Short mmCIF file of C-alpha atoms in Angstrom, two decimals:
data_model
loop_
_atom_site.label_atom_id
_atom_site.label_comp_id
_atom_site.label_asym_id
_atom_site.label_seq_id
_atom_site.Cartn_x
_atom_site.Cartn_y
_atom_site.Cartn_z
CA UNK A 1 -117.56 35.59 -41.49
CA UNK A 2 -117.31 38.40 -43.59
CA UNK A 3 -114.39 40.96 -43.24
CA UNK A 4 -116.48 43.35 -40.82
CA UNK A 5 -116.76 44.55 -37.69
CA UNK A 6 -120.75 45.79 -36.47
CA UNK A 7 -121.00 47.93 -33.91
CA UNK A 8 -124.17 46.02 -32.82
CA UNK A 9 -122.04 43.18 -31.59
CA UNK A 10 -119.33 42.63 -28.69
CA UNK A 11 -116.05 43.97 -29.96
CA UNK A 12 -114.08 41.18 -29.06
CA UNK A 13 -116.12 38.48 -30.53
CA UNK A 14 -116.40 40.46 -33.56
CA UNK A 15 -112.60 41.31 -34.33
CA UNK A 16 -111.56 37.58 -33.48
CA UNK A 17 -114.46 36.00 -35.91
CA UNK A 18 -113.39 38.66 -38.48
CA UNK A 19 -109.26 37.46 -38.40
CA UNK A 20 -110.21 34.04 -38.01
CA UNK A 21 -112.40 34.29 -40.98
CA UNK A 22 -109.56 35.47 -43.55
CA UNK A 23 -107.52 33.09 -42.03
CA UNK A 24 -109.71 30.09 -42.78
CA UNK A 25 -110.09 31.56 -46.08
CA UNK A 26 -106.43 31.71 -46.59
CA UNK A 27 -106.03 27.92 -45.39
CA UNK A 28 -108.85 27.12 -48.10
CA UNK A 29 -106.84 28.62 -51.21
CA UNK A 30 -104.30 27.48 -50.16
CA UNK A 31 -105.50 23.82 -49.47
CA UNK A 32 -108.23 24.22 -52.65
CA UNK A 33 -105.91 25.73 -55.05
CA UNK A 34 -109.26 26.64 -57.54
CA UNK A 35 -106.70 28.58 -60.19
CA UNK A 36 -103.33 26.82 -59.25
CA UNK A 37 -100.95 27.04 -56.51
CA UNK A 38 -99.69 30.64 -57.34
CA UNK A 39 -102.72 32.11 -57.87
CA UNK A 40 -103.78 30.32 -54.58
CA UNK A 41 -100.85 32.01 -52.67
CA UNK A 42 -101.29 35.57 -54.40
CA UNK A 43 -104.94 35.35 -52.65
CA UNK A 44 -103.72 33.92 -49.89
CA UNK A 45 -101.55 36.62 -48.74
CA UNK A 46 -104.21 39.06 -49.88
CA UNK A 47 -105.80 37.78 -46.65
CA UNK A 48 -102.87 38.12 -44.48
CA UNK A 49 -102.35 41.18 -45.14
CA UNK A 50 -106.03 42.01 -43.86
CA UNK A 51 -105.65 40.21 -40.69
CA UNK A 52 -102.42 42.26 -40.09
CA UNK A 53 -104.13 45.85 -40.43
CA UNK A 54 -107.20 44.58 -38.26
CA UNK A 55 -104.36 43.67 -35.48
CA UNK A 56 -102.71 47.55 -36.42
CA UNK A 57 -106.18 49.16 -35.72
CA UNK A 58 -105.96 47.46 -32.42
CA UNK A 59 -102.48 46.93 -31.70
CA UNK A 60 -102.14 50.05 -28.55
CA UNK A 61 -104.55 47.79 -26.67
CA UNK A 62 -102.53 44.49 -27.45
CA UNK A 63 -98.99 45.65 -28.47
CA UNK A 64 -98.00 41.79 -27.85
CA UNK A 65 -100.27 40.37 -29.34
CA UNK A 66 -100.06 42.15 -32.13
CA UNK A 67 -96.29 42.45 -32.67
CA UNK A 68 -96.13 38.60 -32.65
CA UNK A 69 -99.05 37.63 -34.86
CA UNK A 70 -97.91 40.50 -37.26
CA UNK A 71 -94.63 38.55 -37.11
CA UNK A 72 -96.12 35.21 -37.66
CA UNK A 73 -98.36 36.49 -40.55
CA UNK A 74 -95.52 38.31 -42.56
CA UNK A 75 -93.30 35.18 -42.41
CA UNK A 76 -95.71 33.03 -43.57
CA UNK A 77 -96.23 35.53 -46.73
CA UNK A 78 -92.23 36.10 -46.94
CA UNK A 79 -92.17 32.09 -47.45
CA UNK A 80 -94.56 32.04 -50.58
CA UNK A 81 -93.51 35.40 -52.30
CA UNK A 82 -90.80 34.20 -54.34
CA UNK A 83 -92.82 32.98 -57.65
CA UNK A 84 -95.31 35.11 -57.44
CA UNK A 85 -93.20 38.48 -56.96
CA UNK A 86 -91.24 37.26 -59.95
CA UNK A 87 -94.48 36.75 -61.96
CA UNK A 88 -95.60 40.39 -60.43
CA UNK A 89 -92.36 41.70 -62.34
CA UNK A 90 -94.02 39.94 -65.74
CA UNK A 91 -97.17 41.69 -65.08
CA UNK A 92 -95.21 45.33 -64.66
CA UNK A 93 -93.30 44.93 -68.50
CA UNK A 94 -96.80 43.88 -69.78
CA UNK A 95 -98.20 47.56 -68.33
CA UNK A 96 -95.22 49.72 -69.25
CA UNK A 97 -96.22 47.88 -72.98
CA UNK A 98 -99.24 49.18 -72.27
CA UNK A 99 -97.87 53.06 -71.97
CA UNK A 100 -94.88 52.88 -74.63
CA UNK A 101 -94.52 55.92 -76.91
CA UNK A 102 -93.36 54.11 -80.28
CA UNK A 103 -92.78 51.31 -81.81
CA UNK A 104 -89.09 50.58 -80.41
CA UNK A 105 -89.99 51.37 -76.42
CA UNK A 106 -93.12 48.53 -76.97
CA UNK A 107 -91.10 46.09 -79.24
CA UNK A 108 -87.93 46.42 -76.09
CA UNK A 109 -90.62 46.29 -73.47
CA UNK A 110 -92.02 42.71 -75.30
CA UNK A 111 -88.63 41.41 -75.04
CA UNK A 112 -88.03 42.38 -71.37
CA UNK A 113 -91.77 40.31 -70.90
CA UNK A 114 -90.41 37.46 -72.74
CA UNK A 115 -86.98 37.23 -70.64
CA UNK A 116 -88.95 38.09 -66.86
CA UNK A 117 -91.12 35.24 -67.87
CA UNK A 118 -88.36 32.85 -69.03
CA UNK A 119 -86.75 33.71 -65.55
CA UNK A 120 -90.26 33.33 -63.41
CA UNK A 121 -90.44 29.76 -65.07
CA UNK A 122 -86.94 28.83 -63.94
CA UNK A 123 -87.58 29.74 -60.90
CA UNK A 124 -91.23 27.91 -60.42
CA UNK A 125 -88.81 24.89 -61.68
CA UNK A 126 -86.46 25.37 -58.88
CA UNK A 127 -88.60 25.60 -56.16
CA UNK A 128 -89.17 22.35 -55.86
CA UNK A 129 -90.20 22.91 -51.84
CA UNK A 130 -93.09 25.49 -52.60
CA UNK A 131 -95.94 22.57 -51.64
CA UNK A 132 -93.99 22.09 -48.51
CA UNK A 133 -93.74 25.39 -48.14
CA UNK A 134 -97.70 25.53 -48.68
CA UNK A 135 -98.30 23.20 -46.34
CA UNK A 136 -96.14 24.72 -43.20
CA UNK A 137 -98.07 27.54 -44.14
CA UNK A 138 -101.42 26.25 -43.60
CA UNK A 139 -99.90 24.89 -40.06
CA UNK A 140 -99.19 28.31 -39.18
CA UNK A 141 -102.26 29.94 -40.11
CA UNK A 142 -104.02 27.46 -38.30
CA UNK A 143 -101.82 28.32 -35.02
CA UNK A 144 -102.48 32.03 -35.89
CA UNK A 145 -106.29 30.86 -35.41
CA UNK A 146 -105.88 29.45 -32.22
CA UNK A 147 -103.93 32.27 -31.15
CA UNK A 148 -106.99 34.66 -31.17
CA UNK A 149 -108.67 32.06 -28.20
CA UNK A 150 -106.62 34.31 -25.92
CA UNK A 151 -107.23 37.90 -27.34
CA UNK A 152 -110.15 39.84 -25.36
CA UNK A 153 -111.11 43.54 -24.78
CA UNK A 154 -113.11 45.58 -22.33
CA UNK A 155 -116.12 45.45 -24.86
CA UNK A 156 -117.83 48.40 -23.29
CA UNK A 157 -118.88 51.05 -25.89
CA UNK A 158 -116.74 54.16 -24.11
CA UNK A 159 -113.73 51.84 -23.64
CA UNK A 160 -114.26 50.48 -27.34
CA UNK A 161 -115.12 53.72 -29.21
CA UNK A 162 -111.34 55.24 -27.52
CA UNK A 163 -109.52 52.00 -28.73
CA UNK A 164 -110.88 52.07 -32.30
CA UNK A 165 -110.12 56.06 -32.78
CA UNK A 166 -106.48 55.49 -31.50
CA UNK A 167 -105.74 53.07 -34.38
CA UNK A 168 -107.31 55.15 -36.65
CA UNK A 169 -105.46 58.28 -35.45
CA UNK A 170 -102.37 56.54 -35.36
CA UNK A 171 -102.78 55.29 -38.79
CA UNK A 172 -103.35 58.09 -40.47
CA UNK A 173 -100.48 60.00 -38.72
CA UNK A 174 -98.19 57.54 -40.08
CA UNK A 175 -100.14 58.35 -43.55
CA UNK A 176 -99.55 62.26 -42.65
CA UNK A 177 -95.77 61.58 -42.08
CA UNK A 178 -95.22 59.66 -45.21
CA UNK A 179 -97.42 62.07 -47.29
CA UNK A 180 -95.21 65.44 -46.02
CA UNK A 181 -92.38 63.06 -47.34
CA UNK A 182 -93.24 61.93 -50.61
CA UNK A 183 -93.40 65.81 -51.39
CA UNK A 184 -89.70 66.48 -49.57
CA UNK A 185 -88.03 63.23 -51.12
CA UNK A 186 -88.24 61.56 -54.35
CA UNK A 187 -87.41 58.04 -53.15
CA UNK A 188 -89.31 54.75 -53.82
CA UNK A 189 -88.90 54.01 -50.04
CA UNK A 190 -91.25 56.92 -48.92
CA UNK A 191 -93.96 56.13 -51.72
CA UNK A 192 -94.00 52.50 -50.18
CA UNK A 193 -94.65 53.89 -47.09
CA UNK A 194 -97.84 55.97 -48.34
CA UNK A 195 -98.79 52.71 -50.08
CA UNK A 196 -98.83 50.68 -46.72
CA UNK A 197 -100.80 53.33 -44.90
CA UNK A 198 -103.28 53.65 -47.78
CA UNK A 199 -103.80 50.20 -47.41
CA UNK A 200 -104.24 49.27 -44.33
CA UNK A 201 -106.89 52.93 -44.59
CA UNK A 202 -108.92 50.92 -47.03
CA UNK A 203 -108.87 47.75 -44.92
CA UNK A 204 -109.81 49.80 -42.13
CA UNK A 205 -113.02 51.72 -43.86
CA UNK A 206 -114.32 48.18 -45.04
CA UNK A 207 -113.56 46.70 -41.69
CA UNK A 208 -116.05 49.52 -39.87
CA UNK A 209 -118.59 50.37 -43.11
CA UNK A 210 -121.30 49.44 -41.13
CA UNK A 211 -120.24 53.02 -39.58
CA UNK A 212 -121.88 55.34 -42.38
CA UNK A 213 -121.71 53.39 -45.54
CA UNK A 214 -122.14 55.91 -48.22
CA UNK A 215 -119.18 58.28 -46.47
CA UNK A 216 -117.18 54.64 -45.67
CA UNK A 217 -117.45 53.53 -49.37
CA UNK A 218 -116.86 56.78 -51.02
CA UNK A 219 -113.52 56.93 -48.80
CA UNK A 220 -112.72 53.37 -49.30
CA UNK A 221 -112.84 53.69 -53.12
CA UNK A 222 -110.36 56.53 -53.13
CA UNK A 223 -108.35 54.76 -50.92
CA UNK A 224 -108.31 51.29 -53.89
CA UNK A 225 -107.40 54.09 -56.26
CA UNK A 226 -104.25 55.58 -54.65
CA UNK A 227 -102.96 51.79 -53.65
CA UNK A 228 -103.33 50.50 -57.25
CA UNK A 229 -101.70 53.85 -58.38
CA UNK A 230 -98.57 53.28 -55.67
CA UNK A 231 -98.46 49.88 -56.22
CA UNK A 232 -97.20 50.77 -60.32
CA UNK A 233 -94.99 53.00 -58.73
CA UNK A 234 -93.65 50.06 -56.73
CA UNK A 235 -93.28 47.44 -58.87
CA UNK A 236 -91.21 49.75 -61.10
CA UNK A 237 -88.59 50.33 -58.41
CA UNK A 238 -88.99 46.78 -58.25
CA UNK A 239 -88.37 45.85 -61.58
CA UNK A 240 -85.34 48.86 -61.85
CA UNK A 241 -83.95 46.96 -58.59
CA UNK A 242 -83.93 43.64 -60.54
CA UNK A 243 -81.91 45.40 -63.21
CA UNK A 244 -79.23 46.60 -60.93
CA UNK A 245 -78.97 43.14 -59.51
CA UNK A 246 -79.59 41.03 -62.19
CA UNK A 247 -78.12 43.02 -65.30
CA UNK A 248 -78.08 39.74 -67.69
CA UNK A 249 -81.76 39.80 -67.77
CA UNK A 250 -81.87 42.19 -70.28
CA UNK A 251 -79.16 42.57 -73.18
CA UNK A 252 -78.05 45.95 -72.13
CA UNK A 253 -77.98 48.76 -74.59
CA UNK A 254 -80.61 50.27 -76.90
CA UNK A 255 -82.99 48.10 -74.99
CA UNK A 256 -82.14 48.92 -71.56
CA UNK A 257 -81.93 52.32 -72.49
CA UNK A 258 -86.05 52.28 -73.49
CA UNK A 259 -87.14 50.13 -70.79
CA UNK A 260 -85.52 52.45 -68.54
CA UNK A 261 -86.91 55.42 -69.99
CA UNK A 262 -90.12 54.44 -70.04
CA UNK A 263 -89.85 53.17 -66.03
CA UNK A 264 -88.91 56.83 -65.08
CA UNK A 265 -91.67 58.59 -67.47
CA UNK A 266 -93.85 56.21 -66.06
CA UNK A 267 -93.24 56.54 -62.49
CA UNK A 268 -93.16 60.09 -62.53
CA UNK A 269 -96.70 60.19 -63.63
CA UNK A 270 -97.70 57.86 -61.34
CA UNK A 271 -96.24 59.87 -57.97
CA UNK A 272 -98.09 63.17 -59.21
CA UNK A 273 -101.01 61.09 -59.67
CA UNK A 274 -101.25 59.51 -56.56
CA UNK A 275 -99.88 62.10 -54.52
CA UNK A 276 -103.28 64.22 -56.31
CA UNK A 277 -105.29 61.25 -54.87
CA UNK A 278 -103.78 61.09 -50.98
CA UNK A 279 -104.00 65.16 -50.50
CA UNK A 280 -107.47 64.52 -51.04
CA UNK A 281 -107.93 61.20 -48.67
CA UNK A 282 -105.39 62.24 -46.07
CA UNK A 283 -107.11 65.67 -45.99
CA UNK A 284 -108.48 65.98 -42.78
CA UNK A 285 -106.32 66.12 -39.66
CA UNK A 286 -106.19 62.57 -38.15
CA UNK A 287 -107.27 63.78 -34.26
CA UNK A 288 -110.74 65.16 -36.36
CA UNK A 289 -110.93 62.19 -38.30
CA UNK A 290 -110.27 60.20 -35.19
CA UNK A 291 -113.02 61.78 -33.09
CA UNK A 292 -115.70 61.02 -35.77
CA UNK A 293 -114.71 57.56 -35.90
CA UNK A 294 -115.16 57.74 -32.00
CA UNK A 295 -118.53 59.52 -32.46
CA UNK A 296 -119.95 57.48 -34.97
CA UNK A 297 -119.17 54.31 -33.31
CA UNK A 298 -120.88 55.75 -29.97
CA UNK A 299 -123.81 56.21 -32.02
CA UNK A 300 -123.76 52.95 -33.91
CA UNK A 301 -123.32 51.05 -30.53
CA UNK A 302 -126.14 51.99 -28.59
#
């Protein structure tokens, strides 16, 4: 049941054994907990957020399908996200310790750790419904499963090859857009963007690998770089959105003042690094890339 889809095999078949697989894997971390609860649900929507692209690469072919099951799957993540986005913020002061300049940023950045994790336990404390919340979320991943009993293709290779290449054009046009607009506007909002499409990319190369595996996992490890770079950049504008909201985190002053200074250092580095990385993933036009994907899986299928 691993995340793949081989071109030796009936598409259909193949794309609902691969969803149903994460799924069932989500449902067992969940249910299983090996490392605890939050760990459980960090993995767990790790998953989800697989199943989601797969249904993207498809979604012109079953638009309501894929519209509601994208819905399902992003409410059951929304549910669990509230410890472990918190903890996420922990996690971000512990790697901006990790790039301080001197001894005052680091020694501020240690006490901005110490207060996100104070808050992250109060919050673990008052969530008193997370198991419940666990357990309606196994339900729905289980109706998600039973969902994909009515999800079919034509599985011919012409008709199959077409579908495929459309969700991979469309993908990366949406990766194209975002791209032209990290250069044109310096918001977190359009580096976000580039993240998503970056990683549903990489979900997408792993899903067809079976394609041309050297050329899939050369492309797929770029792809890992440029989401781990964007997602620094977004938990900083997460962690600079806390501080707007929640300004008694922190003591204010000379503290604030280095934390701050070391997000925006930070974050600046990390846009000119990733946007380095996506002009050299996102360099071919997506109609080219499209048509090899086509190509190769004409080739692969016969």
């Amino acid at each position: 049941m691993a995340y793949r889809i081989r071109p030796d095999r009936p598409f259909s078949g193949a794309l609902r054994k691969a969803a149903a697989g994460e799924l069932e894997r989500a449902i067992a971390l969940v249910t299983e907990q090996p490392e605890g609860l939050h760990e459980a649900i960090h993995q767990a929507r790790r998953k989800l957020k697989r199943v989601r692209a797969l249904y993207r690469l498809v979604a012109d072919d079953a638009r309501d399908f894929q519209k509601r099951e994208n819905a399902r799957l992003r409410d059951i993540a929304h549910t669990l996200s509230l410890v472990r986005d918190a903890t996420a913020l922990i996690e971000t002061a512990a790697y901006l310790e990790d790039h301080a300049l001197n001894t005052d940023e680091r020694e501020a950045l240690a006490h901005a750790r110490t207060a996100l994790t104070a808050r992250r336990d109060t919050m673990a404390e008052n969530e008193v419904d997370l198991p419940q919340k666990a357990e309606a979320a196994i339900a729905a991943c289980r109706d998600a499963i039973r969902a994909l009993d009515g999800l079919s293709f034509n599985d011919g290779r012409q008709a199959t090859a077409k579908r495929i290449a459309r969700g991979w054009r469309s993908n990366l046009s949406r990766a194209h857009e975002a791209l032209g607009a990290c250069h044109s506007v310096a918001h977190e909002e359009v580096f976000h963007e580039l993240r998503k499409c970056a990683q549903d990319y990489s979900m997408h190369l792993a899903l067809l690998r079976d394609l041309w595996p050297s050329a899939m996992a050369a492309k797929f490890a770029e792809a890992k770089a440029l989401v781990t770079v964007l997602g620094h950049e977004h938990d900083l504008a997460l962690l600079v959105a806390l501080l707007d909201r929640e300004p008694d985190v922190l003591n204010g002053g000379a503290e604030l003042a280095h934390l701050l200074g070391a997000v925006i250092r930070q974050q600046q580095a990390l846009r000119r690094e990733a946007l380095e990385i996506a002009e050299r993933l996102f360099a071919d036009p997506p109609k080219a890339e499209a048509r090899v994907i086509e190509v190769l899986w004409l080739d692969a299928s016969r």
